[in-house]
Amino acid sequence: MCRMAEKGGQIVPESVLKKQKRTEEWALAKKQEVAALKEKKSANRKLIYNRAKEYAKEYAAQERELIQLKREARLKGGFYVNPEAKLLFIIRIRGINAMHPTTKKILQLLRLRQIFNGVFLKVNKATVNMLHRVEPYVTFGYPNLKSVRELIYKRGFGKVNKQRIALTDNSIIEQTLGKHGIICIEDLIHEILTVGPHFKEANNFLWPFQLSAPLGGLERKRNHYVEGGDAGNREDYINELIRRMN
Amino acid sequence: MSAAAARPLVTVQSLESDMATDGAAANSVPLPDVMRAAIRPDIVTFVHGQISKNARQPYAVSNRAGHQTSAESWGTGRAVSRIPRVAGGGTHRAGQGAFGNMCRGGRMFAPTKIWRRWHRQVNVTQKRHAVVSAIAASAVPSLVLARGHKIEEVPELPLVVSDAAEAVEKTSAALKVLKQIGAHPDAEKAKDSQAIRAGKGKARNRRYVSRKGPLVVYGNEGAKLVKAFRNIPGVEIAHVSRLNLLKLAPGGHLGRFVIWTKYAFEKLDSIYGTFDKVSEKKNGYVLPRAKMINADLARIINSDEVQSVVKPIKKEVKKAPLKKNPLKNLNVMLKLNPYAKAAKRMALLAEAQRVKAKQDKLDKKRKPITKIITYFCCLSMHLRFWVYLYFIGSLLLVSQSRASLMQPGWKLPCPVYLSHSVICLLQEEASAINSASKSWYKTMISDSDYTEFENFTKWLGASQ
């Protein structure tokens, strides 16, 4: 049965002693864990700071480079043509009723299941053809840095364990995308903006953006943008729409 | 279920009439395996309920009751209800309603029948399981106490008495025996509780009720003890091979206070068998196995085997924080992007610088003109003319000889009327205006679409 241990004259049952020892061990292990985590976090922070600084420089340099090339070309009497955009932002502008099943499926594949949902998209032949099929239901264009930043900061939610988790901490991003080298929100923005090698994973991590109805309204949903409406490709003017919807 | 060798011993209580020959004051018997069987109150309740139905006597109303009339309904049209009414006349009974359960003197609803299923069948193994459970429960002091028996003075449970008890003949001697073994308080309790039954039962030959006292179990057929103990109120007797569940668990409640004689106690092993050995008396019967071998949950949980792999309790359950907008909330922004502070600071400084630079540039552009004009205004008419001439001349000179633009000491024939400082001022002003206009031309060209027109470029003379 129980062996009794003398403790200051009083008999303490062995089970109590065992439990004490156990709780001590656990407390120690936990403390060590917490300390290790803290260290790792602070090291990470430095890294994130430097990366963000790099990116800021990179974005500024890109901008200035573009302007410089344009000026140069004009000076020589030629033209500088902007490289075709690699990144698109699509917003669904029509509701869910009375849709052709194929277009419905395409919108589902694009993760646009609700009106005023937005997603980023890589530009290639496959996606462009898909967009062509769903043109009357969406509006899309080429987002700039400010759009991407604001969308991800304000309305960024990540898919963690099939759940929609708010991006309130870099650890959430690191947990899922750490293996691709994306450990903070600035990394994520950079990956999306400069359609990087892990764009697919980064974009899929982002839950489709649930935007508000645009302040000031849409012009005319049923017409194409070139006809004075809202549907289809509006290239750079998507940024203005995003400002009103974010 | 360790080996039989590890069975605990039960001391046999000795009576005064016992033989003093047994040197050891306490004789002891090993505990039979029955007493370590699983205690299953659910089975006992079920079996007890079923078995207690088996002693019932059928009851029913007479099958003719309520139909011993020739009543017939009067039908409609007579301003009375349509219930069958007693025929005839000359008596109160005539015209009264009959047959229906709602009628006075009518037949009851669903007259009780004697062919109601009074008795219940129970599987033999189940019945045996129940008895085994009840015997095991009788060895647990807490259960016996819970059932209400007064066993505070009983030396040991299960209470085994030496065989001398079986030879007891007189009831007075029996009482003495009970007193010796500490079972008297229980018998007394039963005696004191004798009362008239509450309810109709008292008029139905069940007039008195009392509590149950100890159950004395003996092993030898025809033992004198039966006659001695049976008249003591509350005490019941049973032979060990005919143990009745209704006596072992009265009311379906486990834990009857049982007094075993040594002989009976030793017989239990052969009657019920052990966990390994088949019973001798019950064909092919083995004691039932418990669902859990070790039912001490606390011990299991706190054992080393379990605790060594168990993780610590999660006391703080993480709740998701409310999402705050980093574009508006600086602290949240810094949590996500520590560089944001530096970037913001740099942006603010750059903006301030830009504003300042613009202001300076504007000031520089606007300032000199006013200086000359004020000076100009102070001059006499005559001098103003010369200043004006000189100014235009210097401008023209500068525009024509671009190469010599930045030469510091170029000279122009100047009239004596103008002082040296004025001349310097004018020259500075002229060069400044020229450089400004030149840069403006340059931007005009590069920002304009006019570079397409060859003539225009030739006029402006702007190439690289």
PDB file of C-alpha atoms in Angstrom, chain A:
ATOM      1  CA  MET A   1       0.000   0.000   0.000  1.00  0.00           C
ATOM      2  CA  CYS A   2       1.180   3.610   0.535  1.00  0.00           C
ATOM      3  CA  ARG A   3       4.551   4.219   2.007  1.00  0.00           C
ATOM      4  CA  MET A   4       4.391   7.180   4.315  1.00  0.00           C
ATOM      5  CA  ALA A   5       7.119   9.800   4.377  1.00  0.00           C
ATOM      6  CA  GLU A   6       7.795  11.798   7.486  1.00  0.00           C
ATOM      7  CA  LYS A   7       7.709  15.486   6.910  1.00  0.00           C
ATOM      8  CA  GLY A   8       8.217  17.731   9.848  1.00  0.00           C
ATOM      9  CA  GLY A   9       6.625  15.190  12.135  1.00  0.00           C
ATOM     10  CA  GLN A  10       3.478  14.861   9.958  1.00  0.00           C
ATOM     11  CA  ILE A  11       2.961  11.906   7.679  1.00  0.00           C
ATOM     12  CA  VAL A  12       2.621  12.946   4.038  1.00  0.00           C
ATOM     13  CA  PRO A  13       1.199  10.319   1.681  1.00  0.00           C
ATOM     14  CA  GLU A  14       3.512   9.369  -1.155  1.00  0.00           C
ATOM     15  CA  SER A  15       1.002  10.291  -3.809  1.00  0.00           C
ATOM     16  CA  VAL A  16       1.083  13.884  -2.575  1.00  0.00           C
ATOM     17  CA  LEU A  17       4.869  13.942  -2.749  1.00  0.00           C
ATOM     18  CA  LYS A  18       4.797  12.546  -6.257  1.00  0.00           C
ATOM     19  CA  LYS A  19       2.297  15.133  -7.359  1.00  0.00           C
ATOM     20  CA  GLN A  20       4.405  17.928  -5.893  1.00  0.00           C
ATOM     21  CA  LYS A  21       7.445  16.709  -7.758  1.00  0.00           C
ATOM     22  CA  ARG A  22       5.470  16.446 -10.967  1.00  0.00           C
ATOM     23  CA  THR A  23       4.067  19.973 -10.747  1.00  0.00           C
ATOM     24  CA  GLU A  24       7.553  21.310 -10.043  1.00  0.00           C
ATOM     25  CA  GLU A  25       8.933  19.619 -13.122  1.00  0.00           C
ATOM     26  CA  TRP A  26       6.131  20.923 -15.283  1.00  0.00           C
ATOM     27  CA  ALA A  27       6.568  24.470 -13.984  1.00  0.00           C
ATOM     28  CA  LEU A  28      10.278  24.329 -14.753  1.00  0.00           C
ATOM     29  CA  ALA A  29       9.722  22.980 -18.242  1.00  0.00           C
ATOM     30  CA  LYS A  30       7.152  25.668 -18.915  1.00  0.00           C
ATOM     31  CA  LYS A  31       9.447  28.430 -17.711  1.00  0.00           C
ATOM     32  CA  GLN A  32      12.229  27.217 -19.962  1.00  0.00           C
ATOM     33  CA  GLU A  33       9.864  27.016 -22.875  1.00  0.00           C
ATOM     34  CA  VAL A  34       8.653  30.545 -22.319  1.00  0.00           C
ATOM     35  CA  ALA A  35      12.216  31.880 -22.104  1.00  0.00           C
ATOM     36  CA  ALA A  36      13.237  30.116 -25.299  1.00  0.00           C
ATOM     37  CA  LEU A  37      10.192  31.436 -27.105  1.00  0.00           C
ATOM     38  CA  LYS A  38      10.925  34.968 -25.963  1.00  0.00           C
ATOM     39  CA  GLU A  39      14.473  34.795 -27.275  1.00  0.00           C
ATOM     40  CA  LYS A  40      13.347  33.486 -30.618  1.00  0.00           C
ATOM     41  CA  LYS A  41      10.751  36.211 -30.843  1.00  0.00           C
ATOM     42  CA  SER A  42      13.225  39.023 -30.241  1.00  0.00           C
ATOM     43  CA  ALA A  43      15.609  37.603 -32.850  1.00  0.00           C
ATOM     44  CA  ASN A  44      12.749  37.408 -35.261  1.00  0.00           C
ATOM     45  CA  ARG A  45      11.842  41.006 -34.669  1.00  0.00           C
ATOM     46  CA  LYS A  46      15.237  42.228 -35.789  1.00  0.00           C
ATOM     47  CA  LEU A  47      14.934  40.162 -38.912  1.00  0.00           C
ATOM     48  CA  ILE A  48      11.474  41.505 -39.658  1.00  0.00           C
ATOM     49  CA  TYR A  49      12.666  45.080 -39.157  1.00  0.00           C
ATOM     50  CA  ASN A  50      15.485  44.658 -41.611  1.00  0.00           C
ATOM     51  CA  ARG A  51      13.298  42.985 -44.163  1.00  0.00           C
ATOM     52  CA  ALA A  52      10.688  45.726 -43.960  1.00  0.00           C
ATOM     53  CA  LYS A  53      13.417  48.328 -44.447  1.00  0.00           C
ATOM     54  CA  GLU A  54      14.715  46.475 -47.496  1.00  0.00           C
ATOM     55  CA  TYR A  55      11.285  46.278 -49.002  1.00  0.00           C
ATOM     56  CA  ALA A  56      10.624  49.966 -48.458  1.00  0.00           C
ATOM     57  CA  LYS A  57      13.817  50.738 -50.322  1.00  0.00           C
ATOM     58  CA  GLU A  58      12.899  48.281 -53.045  1.00  0.00           C
ATOM     59  CA  TYR A  59       9.485  49.784 -53.625  1.00  0.00           C
ATOM     60  CA  ALA A  60      10.837  53.332 -53.731  1.00  0.00           C
ATOM     61  CA  ALA A  61      13.592  52.291 -56.112  1.00  0.00           C
ATOM     62  CA  GLN A  62      11.103  50.578 -58.403  1.00  0.00           C
ATOM     63  CA  GLU A  63       8.972  53.675 -58.580  1.00  0.00           C
ATOM     64  CA  ARG A  64      11.821  56.003 -59.304  1.00  0.00           C
ATOM     65  CA  GLU A  65      13.230  53.618 -61.868  1.00  0.00           C
ATOM     66  CA  LEU A  66       9.977  53.627 -63.774  1.00  0.00           C
ATOM     67  CA  ILE A  67       9.849  57.427 -63.831  1.00  0.00           C
ATOM     68  CA  GLN A  68      13.448  57.664 -64.872  1.00  0.00           C
ATOM     69  CA  LEU A  69      13.005  55.230 -67.758  1.00  0.00           C
ATOM     70  CA  LYS A  70      10.012  57.153 -68.975  1.00  0.00           C
ATOM     71  CA  ARG A  71      11.833  60.465 -68.895  1.00  0.00           C
ATOM     72  CA  GLU A  72      14.817  58.990 -70.614  1.00  0.00           C
ATOM     73  CA  ALA A  73      12.727  57.571 -73.395  1.00  0.00           C
ATOM     74  CA  ARG A  74      10.891  60.803 -73.929  1.00  0.00           C
ATOM     75  CA  LEU A  75      14.120  62.663 -74.090  1.00  0.00           C
ATOM     76  CA  LYS A  76      15.399  60.365 -76.812  1.00  0.00           C
ATOM     77  CA  GLY A  77      12.200  60.735 -78.708  1.00  0.00           C
ATOM     78  CA  GLY A  78      10.948  57.192 -78.092  1.00  0.00           C
ATOM     79  CA  PHE A  79       8.525  55.586 -75.664  1.00  0.00           C
ATOM     80  CA  TYR A  80       8.819  53.513 -72.577  1.00  0.00           C
ATOM     81  CA  VAL A  81       6.055  50.942 -72.378  1.00  0.00           C
ATOM     82  CA  ASN A  82       5.124  49.777 -68.891  1.00  0.00           C
ATOM     83  CA  PRO A  83       5.652  46.076 -68.404  1.00  0.00           C
ATOM     84  CA  GLU A  84       2.360  44.217 -68.377  1.00  0.00           C
ATOM     85  CA  ALA A  85       0.925  43.837 -64.920  1.00  0.00           C
ATOM     86  CA  LYS A  86       1.571  40.535 -63.160  1.00  0.00           C
ATOM     87  CA  LEU A  87      -0.940  41.022 -60.380  1.00  0.00           C
ATOM     88  CA  LEU A  88      -4.675  41.525 -60.547  1.00  0.00           C
ATOM     89  CA  PHE A  89      -7.221  42.322 -57.909  1.00  0.00           C
ATOM     90  CA  ILE A  90     -10.716  41.062 -58.678  1.00  0.00           C
ATOM     91  CA  ILE A  91     -13.894  42.179 -56.962  1.00  0.00           C
ATOM     92  CA  ARG A  92     -17.211  40.450 -57.462  1.00  0.00           C
ATOM     93  CA  ILE A  93     -19.889  43.034 -58.094  1.00  0.00           C
ATOM     94  CA  ARG A  94     -22.968  40.942 -58.736  1.00  0.00           C
ATOM     95  CA  GLY A  95     -25.069  38.823 -56.452  1.00  0.00           C
ATOM     96  CA  ILE A  96     -25.684  35.103 -56.506  1.00  0.00           C
ATOM     97  CA  ASN A  97     -29.083  34.763 -58.153  1.00  0.00           C
ATOM     98  CA  ALA A  98     -29.780  33.624 -61.688  1.00  0.00           C
ATOM     99  CA  MET A  99     -26.295  32.597 -62.731  1.00  0.00           C
ATOM    100  CA  HIS A 100     -25.175  30.260 -65.418  1.00  0.00           C
ATOM    101  CA  PRO A 101     -23.741  27.157 -63.746  1.00  0.00           C
ATOM    102  CA  THR A 102     -20.381  27.345 -65.517  1.00  0.00           C
ATOM    103  CA  THR A 103     -19.766  30.955 -64.609  1.00  0.00           C
ATOM    104  CA  LYS A 104     -20.923  30.160 -61.091  1.00  0.00           C
ATOM    105  CA  LYS A 105     -18.330  27.429 -60.936  1.00  0.00           C
ATOM    106  CA  ILE A 106     -15.601  29.712 -62.230  1.00  0.00           C
ATOM    107  CA  LEU A 107     -16.408  32.305 -59.603  1.00  0.00           C
ATOM    108  CA  GLN A 108     -16.273  29.580 -56.981  1.00  0.00           C
ATOM    109  CA  LEU A 109     -12.847  28.537 -58.248  1.00  0.00           C
ATOM    110  CA  LEU A 110     -11.721  32.125 -57.962  1.00  0.00           C
ATOM    111  CA  ARG A 111     -13.036  32.090 -54.366  1.00  0.00           C
ATOM    112  CA  LEU A 112     -15.515  34.862 -55.099  1.00  0.00           C
ATOM    113  CA  ARG A 113     -18.611  33.414 -53.497  1.00  0.00           C
ATOM    114  CA  GLN A 114     -20.140  36.585 -52.165  1.00  0.00           C
ATOM    115  CA  ILE A 115     -20.822  40.029 -53.554  1.00  0.00           C
ATOM    116  CA  PHE A 116     -17.962  42.508 -52.937  1.00  0.00           C
ATOM    117  CA  ASN A 117     -15.511  39.716 -52.228  1.00  0.00           C
ATOM    118  CA  GLY A 118     -12.016  40.430 -53.467  1.00  0.00           C
ATOM    119  CA  VAL A 119      -9.055  38.255 -54.274  1.00  0.00           C
ATOM    120  CA  PHE A 120      -5.604  38.730 -55.733  1.00  0.00           C
ATOM    121  CA  LEU A 121      -4.789  36.813 -58.875  1.00  0.00           C
ATOM    122  CA  LYS A 122      -1.684  36.028 -60.894  1.00  0.00           C
ATOM    123  CA  VAL A 123      -1.900  36.974 -64.561  1.00  0.00           C
ATOM    124  CA  ASN A 124      -1.396  34.146 -67.002  1.00  0.00           C
ATOM    125  CA  LYS A 125      -3.256  32.708 -69.928  1.00  0.00           C
ATOM    126  CA  ALA A 126      -5.331  30.418 -67.776  1.00  0.00           C
ATOM    127  CA  THR A 127      -6.520  33.091 -65.394  1.00  0.00           C
ATOM    128  CA  VAL A 128      -7.090  35.648 -68.114  1.00  0.00           C
ATOM    129  CA  ASN A 129      -9.349  33.249 -69.967  1.00  0.00           C
ATOM    130  CA  MET A 130     -11.246  32.490 -66.786  1.00  0.00           C
ATOM    131  CA  LEU A 131     -11.743  36.183 -66.193  1.00  0.00           C
ATOM    132  CA  HIS A 132     -13.050  36.606 -69.679  1.00  0.00           C
ATOM    133  CA  ARG A 133     -15.810  34.104 -68.922  1.00  0.00           C
ATOM    134  CA  VAL A 134     -16.913  35.904 -65.773  1.00  0.00           C
ATOM    135  CA  GLU A 135     -16.415  39.498 -66.931  1.00  0.00           C
ATOM    136  CA  PRO A 136     -19.977  40.692 -66.407  1.00  0.00           C
ATOM    137  CA  TYR A 137     -19.880  39.643 -62.767  1.00  0.00           C
ATOM    138  CA  VAL A 138     -16.585  41.111 -61.677  1.00  0.00           C
ATOM    139  CA  THR A 139     -14.435  44.154 -61.941  1.00  0.00           C
ATOM    140  CA  PHE A 140     -10.668  43.888 -61.844  1.00  0.00           C
ATOM    141  CA  GLY A 141      -7.502  45.823 -62.298  1.00  0.00           C
ATOM    142  CA  TYR A 142      -3.881  46.288 -61.325  1.00  0.00           C
ATOM    143  CA  PRO A 143      -3.493  47.187 -57.641  1.00  0.00           C
ATOM    144  CA  ASN A 144      -0.665  49.401 -56.487  1.00  0.00           C
ATOM    145  CA  LEU A 145       1.395  49.169 -53.315  1.00  0.00           C
ATOM    146  CA  LYS A 146      -0.966  51.271 -51.268  1.00  0.00           C
ATOM    147  CA  SER A 147      -3.933  49.087 -52.236  1.00  0.00           C
ATOM    148  CA  VAL A 148      -2.164  45.876 -51.385  1.00  0.00           C
ATOM    149  CA  ARG A 149      -0.873  47.210 -48.080  1.00  0.00           C
ATOM    150  CA  GLU A 150      -4.159  48.617 -46.952  1.00  0.00           C
ATOM    151  CA  LEU A 151      -6.140  45.561 -47.930  1.00  0.00           C
ATOM    152  CA  ILE A 152      -3.865  43.196 -46.083  1.00  0.00           C
ATOM    153  CA  TYR A 153      -3.485  45.357 -43.002  1.00  0.00           C
ATOM    154  CA  LYS A 154      -7.101  46.312 -42.605  1.00  0.00           C
ATOM    155  CA  ARG A 155      -8.963  43.339 -44.001  1.00  0.00           C
ATOM    156  CA  GLY A 156      -6.374  40.631 -43.960  1.00  0.00           C
ATOM    157  CA  PHE A 157      -7.471  37.280 -42.575  1.00  0.00           C
ATOM    158  CA  GLY A 158      -5.559  34.081 -42.939  1.00  0.00           C
ATOM    159  CA  LYS A 159      -6.660  30.474 -43.468  1.00  0.00           C
ATOM    160  CA  VAL A 160      -5.339  28.627 -40.439  1.00  0.00           C
ATOM    161  CA  ASN A 161      -6.566  25.092 -39.954  1.00  0.00           C
ATOM    162  CA  LYS A 162      -9.424  25.824 -42.361  1.00  0.00           C
ATOM    163  CA  GLN A 163     -10.486  28.687 -40.090  1.00  0.00           C
ATOM    164  CA  ARG A 164     -10.593  32.391 -40.865  1.00  0.00           C
ATOM    165  CA  ILE A 165      -8.149  33.889 -38.386  1.00  0.00           C
ATOM    166  CA  ALA A 166      -7.401  37.614 -38.159  1.00  0.00           C
ATOM    167  CA  LEU A 167      -3.823  38.635 -38.893  1.00  0.00           C
ATOM    168  CA  THR A 168      -3.189  40.216 -35.539  1.00  0.00           C
ATOM    169  CA  ASP A 169       0.285  38.807 -35.114  1.00  0.00           C
ATOM    170  CA  ASN A 170       3.195  37.779 -37.292  1.00  0.00           C
ATOM    171  CA  SER A 171       3.259  34.391 -35.593  1.00  0.00           C
ATOM    172  CA  ILE A 172       0.027  33.472 -37.360  1.00  0.00           C
ATOM    173  CA  ILE A 173       1.679  34.088 -40.706  1.00  0.00           C
ATOM    174  CA  GLU A 174       4.870  32.354 -39.698  1.00  0.00           C
ATOM    175  CA  GLN A 175       2.963  29.311 -38.537  1.00  0.00           C
ATOM    176  CA  THR A 176       1.505  28.648 -41.968  1.00  0.00           C
ATOM    177  CA  LEU A 177       3.911  30.272 -44.408  1.00  0.00           C
ATOM    178  CA  GLY A 178       7.122  29.989 -42.434  1.00  0.00           C
ATOM    179  CA  LYS A 179       8.308  27.131 -44.578  1.00  0.00           C
ATOM    180  CA  HIS A 180       8.225  29.389 -47.630  1.00  0.00           C
ATOM    181  CA  GLY A 181      10.249  32.086 -45.951  1.00  0.00           C
ATOM    182  CA  ILE A 182       7.311  34.388 -45.280  1.00  0.00           C
ATOM    183  CA  ILE A 183       7.398  35.218 -41.601  1.00  0.00           C
ATOM    184  CA  CYS A 184       5.744  38.609 -41.274  1.00  0.00           C
ATOM    185  CA  ILE A 185       3.042  40.709 -42.816  1.00  0.00           C
ATOM    186  CA  GLU A 186       5.537  42.772 -44.798  1.00  0.00           C
ATOM    187  CA  ASP A 187       6.886  39.566 -46.326  1.00  0.00           C
ATOM    188  CA  LEU A 188       3.357  38.626 -47.281  1.00  0.00           C
ATOM    189  CA  ILE A 189       2.713  42.011 -48.892  1.00  0.00           C
ATOM    190  CA  HIS A 190       5.963  41.769 -50.797  1.00  0.00           C
ATOM    191  CA  GLU A 191       5.163  38.285 -52.035  1.00  0.00           C
ATOM    192  CA  ILE A 192       1.758  39.357 -53.262  1.00  0.00           C
ATOM    193  CA  LEU A 193       2.873  42.608 -54.848  1.00  0.00           C
ATOM    194  CA  THR A 194       5.906  41.265 -56.668  1.00  0.00           C
ATOM    195  CA  VAL A 195       4.258  38.009 -57.666  1.00  0.00           C
ATOM    196  CA  GLY A 196       6.961  35.932 -56.052  1.00  0.00           C
ATOM    197  CA  PRO A 197       7.809  32.232 -56.223  1.00  0.00           C
ATOM    198  CA  HIS A 198       5.383  31.357 -53.458  1.00  0.00           C
ATOM    199  CA  PHE A 199       2.579  33.607 -54.607  1.00  0.00           C
ATOM    200  CA  LYS A 200       0.208  30.665 -54.812  1.00  0.00           C
ATOM    201  CA  GLU A 201       0.675  29.661 -51.202  1.00  0.00           C
ATOM    202  CA  ALA A 202       0.656  33.225 -49.942  1.00  0.00           C
ATOM    203  CA  ASN A 203      -2.452  34.118 -51.882  1.00  0.00           C
ATOM    204  CA  ASN A 204      -4.261  30.951 -50.872  1.00  0.00           C
ATOM    205  CA  PHE A 205      -3.385  31.672 -47.264  1.00  0.00           C
ATOM    206  CA  LEU A 206      -5.267  34.946 -47.551  1.00  0.00           C
ATOM    207  CA  TRP A 207      -8.971  34.448 -47.044  1.00  0.00           C
ATOM    208  CA  PRO A 208     -11.001  36.257 -49.767  1.00  0.00           C
ATOM    209  CA  PHE A 209     -11.314  39.904 -48.736  1.00  0.00           C
ATOM    210  CA  GLN A 210     -14.770  40.875 -47.564  1.00  0.00           C
ATOM    211  CA  LEU A 211     -15.029  44.482 -48.700  1.00  0.00           C
ATOM    212  CA  SER A 212     -17.700  47.048 -47.941  1.00  0.00           C
ATOM    213  CA  ALA A 213     -20.037  48.385 -50.580  1.00  0.00           C
ATOM    214  CA  PRO A 214     -18.256  51.258 -52.265  1.00  0.00           C
ATOM    215  CA  LEU A 215     -18.676  54.703 -50.777  1.00  0.00           C
ATOM    216  CA  GLY A 216     -20.196  56.851 -53.483  1.00  0.00           C
ATOM    217  CA  GLY A 217     -21.628  53.839 -55.234  1.00  0.00           C
ATOM    218  CA  LEU A 218     -20.925  51.998 -58.455  1.00  0.00           C
ATOM    219  CA  GLU A 219     -21.721  53.554 -61.747  1.00  0.00           C
ATOM    220  CA  ARG A 220     -23.734  50.868 -63.506  1.00  0.00           C
ATOM    221  CA  LYS A 221     -23.211  47.244 -62.642  1.00  0.00           C
ATOM    222  CA  ARG A 222     -24.684  45.744 -65.759  1.00  0.00           C
ATOM    223  CA  ASN A 223     -22.445  47.570 -68.185  1.00  0.00           C
ATOM    224  CA  HIS A 224     -18.806  47.093 -68.932  1.00  0.00           C
ATOM    225  CA  TYR A 225     -16.382  49.692 -67.642  1.00  0.00           C
ATOM    226  CA  VAL A 226     -15.630  50.965 -71.121  1.00  0.00           C
ATOM    227  CA  GLU A 227     -19.332  51.579 -71.671  1.00  0.00           C
ATOM    228  CA  GLY A 228     -19.544  53.705 -68.574  1.00  0.00           C
ATOM    229  CA  GLY A 229     -20.465  50.850 -66.245  1.00  0.00           C
ATOM    230  CA  ASP A 230     -18.444  48.857 -63.750  1.00  0.00           C
ATOM    231  CA  ALA A 231     -17.797  45.347 -64.982  1.00  0.00           C
ATOM    232  CA  GLY A 232     -14.579  44.073 -66.485  1.00  0.00           C
ATOM    233  CA  ASN A 233     -11.034  45.319 -66.588  1.00  0.00           C
ATOM    234  CA  ARG A 234     -10.544  48.836 -65.328  1.00  0.00           C
ATOM    235  CA  GLU A 235      -6.765  48.555 -65.096  1.00  0.00           C
ATOM    236  CA  ASP A 236      -5.343  51.181 -62.773  1.00  0.00           C
ATOM    237  CA  TYR A 237      -8.681  52.655 -61.744  1.00  0.00           C
ATOM    238  CA  ILE A 238      -9.253  49.641 -59.559  1.00  0.00           C
ATOM    239  CA  ASN A 239      -7.140  51.430 -56.965  1.00  0.00           C
ATOM    240  CA  GLU A 240      -9.620  54.218 -56.657  1.00  0.00           C
ATOM    241  CA  LEU A 241     -12.422  51.701 -56.230  1.00  0.00           C
ATOM    242  CA  ILE A 242     -10.449  49.856 -53.567  1.00  0.00           C
ATOM    243  CA  ARG A 243     -10.011  53.103 -51.633  1.00  0.00           C
ATOM    244  CA  ARG A 244     -13.764  53.489 -51.583  1.00  0.00           C
ATOM    245  CA  MET A 245     -14.421  49.897 -50.625  1.00  0.00           C
ATOM    246  CA  ASN A 246     -11.763  49.230 -48.067  1.00  0.00           C
TER     247      ASN A 246
END
